[in-house]
């Protein structure tokens, strides 16, 4: 793939994630939504987010390695999306993962979950937010289920800790590890070659 296309593809992906940050901030400001107080200091939030990201990646790695129709469907989805990231550098992966962690968590956990919880129980708020999150990431039924469940875990983690920083780090670090795995070390998850697109 030519470097000019990679840079413009990266720009589109990064721009879309940055737009989520702006949208979430406008919604939080416009609807005067106050975020809950965190029970974690910044160091603990970053450390826990990083550890939880590694645990989630390990769980998915086990699913991929154990095989079965669910794992095959997820691996097929990963193979389909590799073209979006082909040729990007490590720093571009890090930037995209950080923007996704910040933008998506600010929008879905910081805004939508908190806003919905003003009108319904936290359980309903987490489930509804997670279903919307899953639908917006839809690639297949298996991918929808995986992303929705991951979103539920993020939502519960945010509710219990009040730490948006923790779930941002959790999401961003997981995305970074997953991007590295599927693009630079595809054999880790059972993808034959990241260059197939």
Tab-separated table of C-alpha atoms in Angstrom:
chain	number	residue	atom	x	y	z
A	1	UNK	CA	0.000	0.000	0.000
A	2	UNK	CA	1.445	3.378	-0.838
A	3	UNK	CA	2.647	5.628	2.066
A	4	UNK	CA	0.469	8.560	0.951
A	5	UNK	CA	-2.663	6.390	1.266
A	6	UNK	CA	-1.460	5.130	4.681
A	7	UNK	CA	-1.041	8.679	5.936
A	8	UNK	CA	-4.441	9.796	4.632
A	9	UNK	CA	-6.073	6.595	5.983
A	10	UNK	CA	-4.436	7.271	9.339
A	11	UNK	CA	-5.657	10.869	9.173
A	12	UNK	CA	-9.239	9.736	8.557
A	13	UNK	CA	-9.144	7.228	11.418
A	14	UNK	CA	-7.503	9.701	13.810
A	15	UNK	CA	-9.866	12.493	12.723
A	16	UNK	CA	-12.919	10.312	13.357
A	17	UNK	CA	-11.682	9.446	16.862
A	18	UNK	CA	-10.856	13.101	17.579
A	19	UNK	CA	-14.370	14.049	16.445
A	20	UNK	CA	-15.743	11.715	19.134
A	21	UNK	CA	-13.744	13.605	21.761
A	22	UNK	CA	-15.202	16.917	20.578
A	23	UNK	CA	-18.748	15.504	20.361
A	24	UNK	CA	-18.552	14.022	23.864
A	25	UNK	CA	-17.211	17.264	25.348
A	26	UNK	CA	-19.944	19.289	23.641
A	27	UNK	CA	-22.638	16.924	24.924
A	28	UNK	CA	-21.244	16.947	28.463
A	29	UNK	CA	-21.022	20.734	28.423
A	30	UNK	CA	-24.312	21.352	26.600
A	31	UNK	CA	-26.346	19.035	28.835
A	32	UNK	CA	-24.437	20.133	31.954
A	33	UNK	CA	-23.543	16.579	32.939
A	34	UNK	CA	-21.273	16.181	35.934
A	35	UNK	CA	-19.009	13.166	35.970
A	36	UNK	CA	-18.827	11.121	39.173
A	37	UNK	CA	-15.850	11.535	41.468
A	38	UNK	CA	-13.164	8.907	41.011
A	39	UNK	CA	-12.248	6.632	43.893
A	40	UNK	CA	-8.798	6.138	42.326
A	41	UNK	CA	-5.783	8.417	42.159
A	42	UNK	CA	-4.242	8.895	38.706
A	43	UNK	CA	-1.415	6.398	39.227
A	44	UNK	CA	-3.817	3.676	40.403
A	45	UNK	CA	-6.189	4.407	37.515
A	46	UNK	CA	-3.397	4.102	34.942
A	47	UNK	CA	-1.952	0.981	36.569
A	48	UNK	CA	-5.323	-0.778	36.885
A	49	UNK	CA	-6.342	0.204	33.352
A	50	UNK	CA	-3.112	-1.267	31.992
A	51	UNK	CA	-3.445	-4.503	34.001
A	52	UNK	CA	-7.112	-4.936	33.000
A	53	UNK	CA	-6.214	-4.346	29.328
A	54	UNK	CA	-3.629	-7.134	29.496
A	55	UNK	CA	-6.130	-9.460	31.181
A	56	UNK	CA	-8.786	-8.783	28.511
A	57	UNK	CA	-6.250	-9.359	25.743
A	58	UNK	CA	-5.212	-12.648	27.377
A	59	UNK	CA	-8.880	-13.747	27.523
A	60	UNK	CA	-9.329	-13.008	23.815
A	61	UNK	CA	-6.009	-14.725	23.048
A	62	UNK	CA	-7.331	-17.844	24.812
A	63	UNK	CA	-10.561	-17.690	22.800
A	64	UNK	CA	-8.583	-17.436	19.543
A	65	UNK	CA	-6.204	-20.226	20.487
A	66	UNK	CA	-8.938	-22.603	21.695
A	67	UNK	CA	-10.674	-22.315	18.344
A	68	UNK	CA	-14.262	-23.120	17.533
A	69	UNK	CA	-16.793	-21.335	15.361
A	70	UNK	CA	-16.912	-18.218	17.566
A	71	UNK	CA	-13.127	-17.818	17.434
A	72	UNK	CA	-13.092	-18.447	13.668
A	73	UNK	CA	-15.731	-15.728	13.162
A	74	UNK	CA	-13.696	-13.245	15.238
A	75	UNK	CA	-10.492	-14.086	13.367
A	76	UNK	CA	-12.293	-13.617	10.041
A	77	UNK	CA	-13.395	-10.161	11.242
A	78	UNK	CA	-9.825	-9.318	12.256
A	79	UNK	CA	-8.572	-10.429	8.843
A	80	UNK	CA	-11.133	-8.134	7.194
A	81	UNK	CA	-10.104	-5.048	9.135
A	82	UNK	CA	-6.336	-5.438	8.731
A	83	UNK	CA	-6.483	-3.459	5.476
A	84	UNK	CA	-7.446	-0.355	7.489
A	85	UNK	CA	-4.208	-0.520	9.460
A	86	UNK	CA	-1.777	-2.031	6.952
A	87	UNK	CA	1.496	-0.137	6.777
A	88	UNK	CA	0.915	2.024	9.850
A	89	UNK	CA	3.756	2.475	12.318
A	90	UNK	CA	3.820	1.697	16.029
A	91	UNK	CA	3.378	5.373	16.919
A	92	UNK	CA	0.326	5.549	14.633
A	93	UNK	CA	-1.130	2.490	16.392
A	94	UNK	CA	-0.446	4.198	19.731
A	95	UNK	CA	-2.079	7.440	18.589
A	96	UNK	CA	-5.187	5.681	17.246
A	97	UNK	CA	-5.493	3.542	20.375
A	98	UNK	CA	-5.124	6.570	22.663
A	99	UNK	CA	-7.695	8.565	20.696
A	100	UNK	CA	-10.112	5.612	20.701
A	101	UNK	CA	-9.681	5.154	24.443
A	102	UNK	CA	-10.235	8.833	25.148
A	103	UNK	CA	-12.961	9.554	22.583
A	104	UNK	CA	-15.047	6.403	22.869
A	105	UNK	CA	-14.906	6.259	26.660
A	106	UNK	CA	-15.650	9.957	27.029
A	107	UNK	CA	-18.668	9.559	24.732
A	108	UNK	CA	-20.022	6.188	25.848
A	109	UNK	CA	-19.092	5.970	29.534
A	110	UNK	CA	-18.579	9.644	30.396
A	111	UNK	CA	-21.592	10.969	28.539
A	112	UNK	CA	-24.094	8.282	27.531
A	113	UNK	CA	-23.886	5.980	30.559
A	114	UNK	CA	-23.939	8.882	33.043
A	115	UNK	CA	-26.745	10.663	31.170
A	116	UNK	CA	-28.887	7.522	30.918
A	117	UNK	CA	-28.320	6.765	34.596
A	118	UNK	CA	-30.152	10.016	35.410
A	119	UNK	CA	-33.321	8.447	33.947
A	120	UNK	CA	-32.928	4.718	34.609
A	121	UNK	CA	-31.018	2.222	36.743
A	122	UNK	CA	-27.291	1.803	36.304
A	123	UNK	CA	-27.887	-1.731	35.001
A	124	UNK	CA	-30.110	-0.470	32.183
A	125	UNK	CA	-27.716	2.424	31.496
A	126	UNK	CA	-24.738	0.064	31.166
A	127	UNK	CA	-26.612	-2.464	29.012
A	128	UNK	CA	-28.127	0.169	26.694
A	129	UNK	CA	-24.783	1.978	26.325
A	130	UNK	CA	-23.046	-1.319	25.597
A	131	UNK	CA	-25.553	-2.404	22.965
A	132	UNK	CA	-25.160	0.952	21.178
A	133	UNK	CA	-21.371	0.595	21.452
A	134	UNK	CA	-21.576	-2.937	20.022
A	135	UNK	CA	-23.851	-1.895	17.157
A	136	UNK	CA	-21.497	0.920	16.163
A	137	UNK	CA	-18.621	-1.600	16.037
A	138	UNK	CA	-20.654	-4.281	14.248
A	139	UNK	CA	-18.704	-6.554	11.895
A	140	UNK	CA	-20.488	-9.844	12.609
A	141	UNK	CA	-22.621	-11.403	15.327
A	142	UNK	CA	-19.495	-12.732	17.060
A	143	UNK	CA	-17.766	-9.358	16.957
A	144	UNK	CA	-20.923	-7.600	18.189
A	145	UNK	CA	-21.181	-9.998	21.141
A	146	UNK	CA	-17.497	-9.575	22.012
A	147	UNK	CA	-17.514	-5.780	21.786
A	148	UNK	CA	-20.808	-5.490	23.673
A	149	UNK	CA	-19.526	-7.703	26.503
A	150	UNK	CA	-16.297	-5.719	26.644
A	151	UNK	CA	-18.350	-2.529	26.837
A	152	UNK	CA	-20.372	-3.969	29.737
A	153	UNK	CA	-17.104	-4.667	31.565
A	154	UNK	CA	-15.899	-1.099	30.874
A	155	UNK	CA	-19.236	0.238	32.100
A	156	UNK	CA	-19.149	-1.762	35.326
A	157	UNK	CA	-15.522	-0.762	35.887
A	158	UNK	CA	-16.427	2.892	35.410
A	159	UNK	CA	-19.450	2.652	37.686
A	160	UNK	CA	-17.499	0.955	40.490
A	161	UNK	CA	-14.451	3.222	40.312
A	162	UNK	CA	-15.861	6.496	39.008
A	163	UNK	CA	-12.577	6.716	37.109
A	164	UNK	CA	-12.967	7.706	33.497
A	165	UNK	CA	-9.150	7.764	33.292
A	166	UNK	CA	-9.006	4.066	34.227
A	167	UNK	CA	-11.431	2.986	31.481
A	168	UNK	CA	-9.748	5.273	28.944
A	169	UNK	CA	-6.380	3.658	29.699
A	170	UNK	CA	-7.977	0.192	29.780
A	171	UNK	CA	-9.594	0.710	26.368
A	172	UNK	CA	-6.605	2.455	24.791
A	173	UNK	CA	-3.992	-0.031	26.009
A	174	UNK	CA	-6.173	-2.969	24.953
A	175	UNK	CA	-6.623	-1.459	21.463
A	176	UNK	CA	-2.869	-0.859	21.186
A	177	UNK	CA	-2.016	-4.443	22.167
A	178	UNK	CA	-4.705	-5.815	19.843
A	179	UNK	CA	-3.510	-3.678	16.898
A	180	UNK	CA	0.084	-4.765	17.460
A	181	UNK	CA	-0.983	-8.382	17.685
A	182	UNK	CA	-3.065	-8.447	14.516
A	183	UNK	CA	-0.728	-6.276	12.450
A	184	UNK	CA	2.805	-6.979	13.691
A	185	UNK	CA	2.484	-10.392	15.366
A	186	UNK	CA	-0.551	-12.043	13.716
A	187	UNK	CA	0.643	-15.526	14.653
A	188	UNK	CA	-0.098	-14.615	18.308
A	189	UNK	CA	-3.814	-14.816	17.612
A	190	UNK	CA	-3.789	-17.363	14.808
A	191	UNK	CA	-3.906	-15.034	11.798
A	192	UNK	CA	-1.771	-16.445	9.003
A	193	UNK	CA	-0.504	-13.083	7.751
A	194	UNK	CA	-1.327	-9.476	8.511
A	195	UNK	CA	-0.472	-8.557	4.944
A	196	UNK	CA	-3.583	-10.291	3.606
A	197	UNK	CA	-6.186	-7.657	2.862
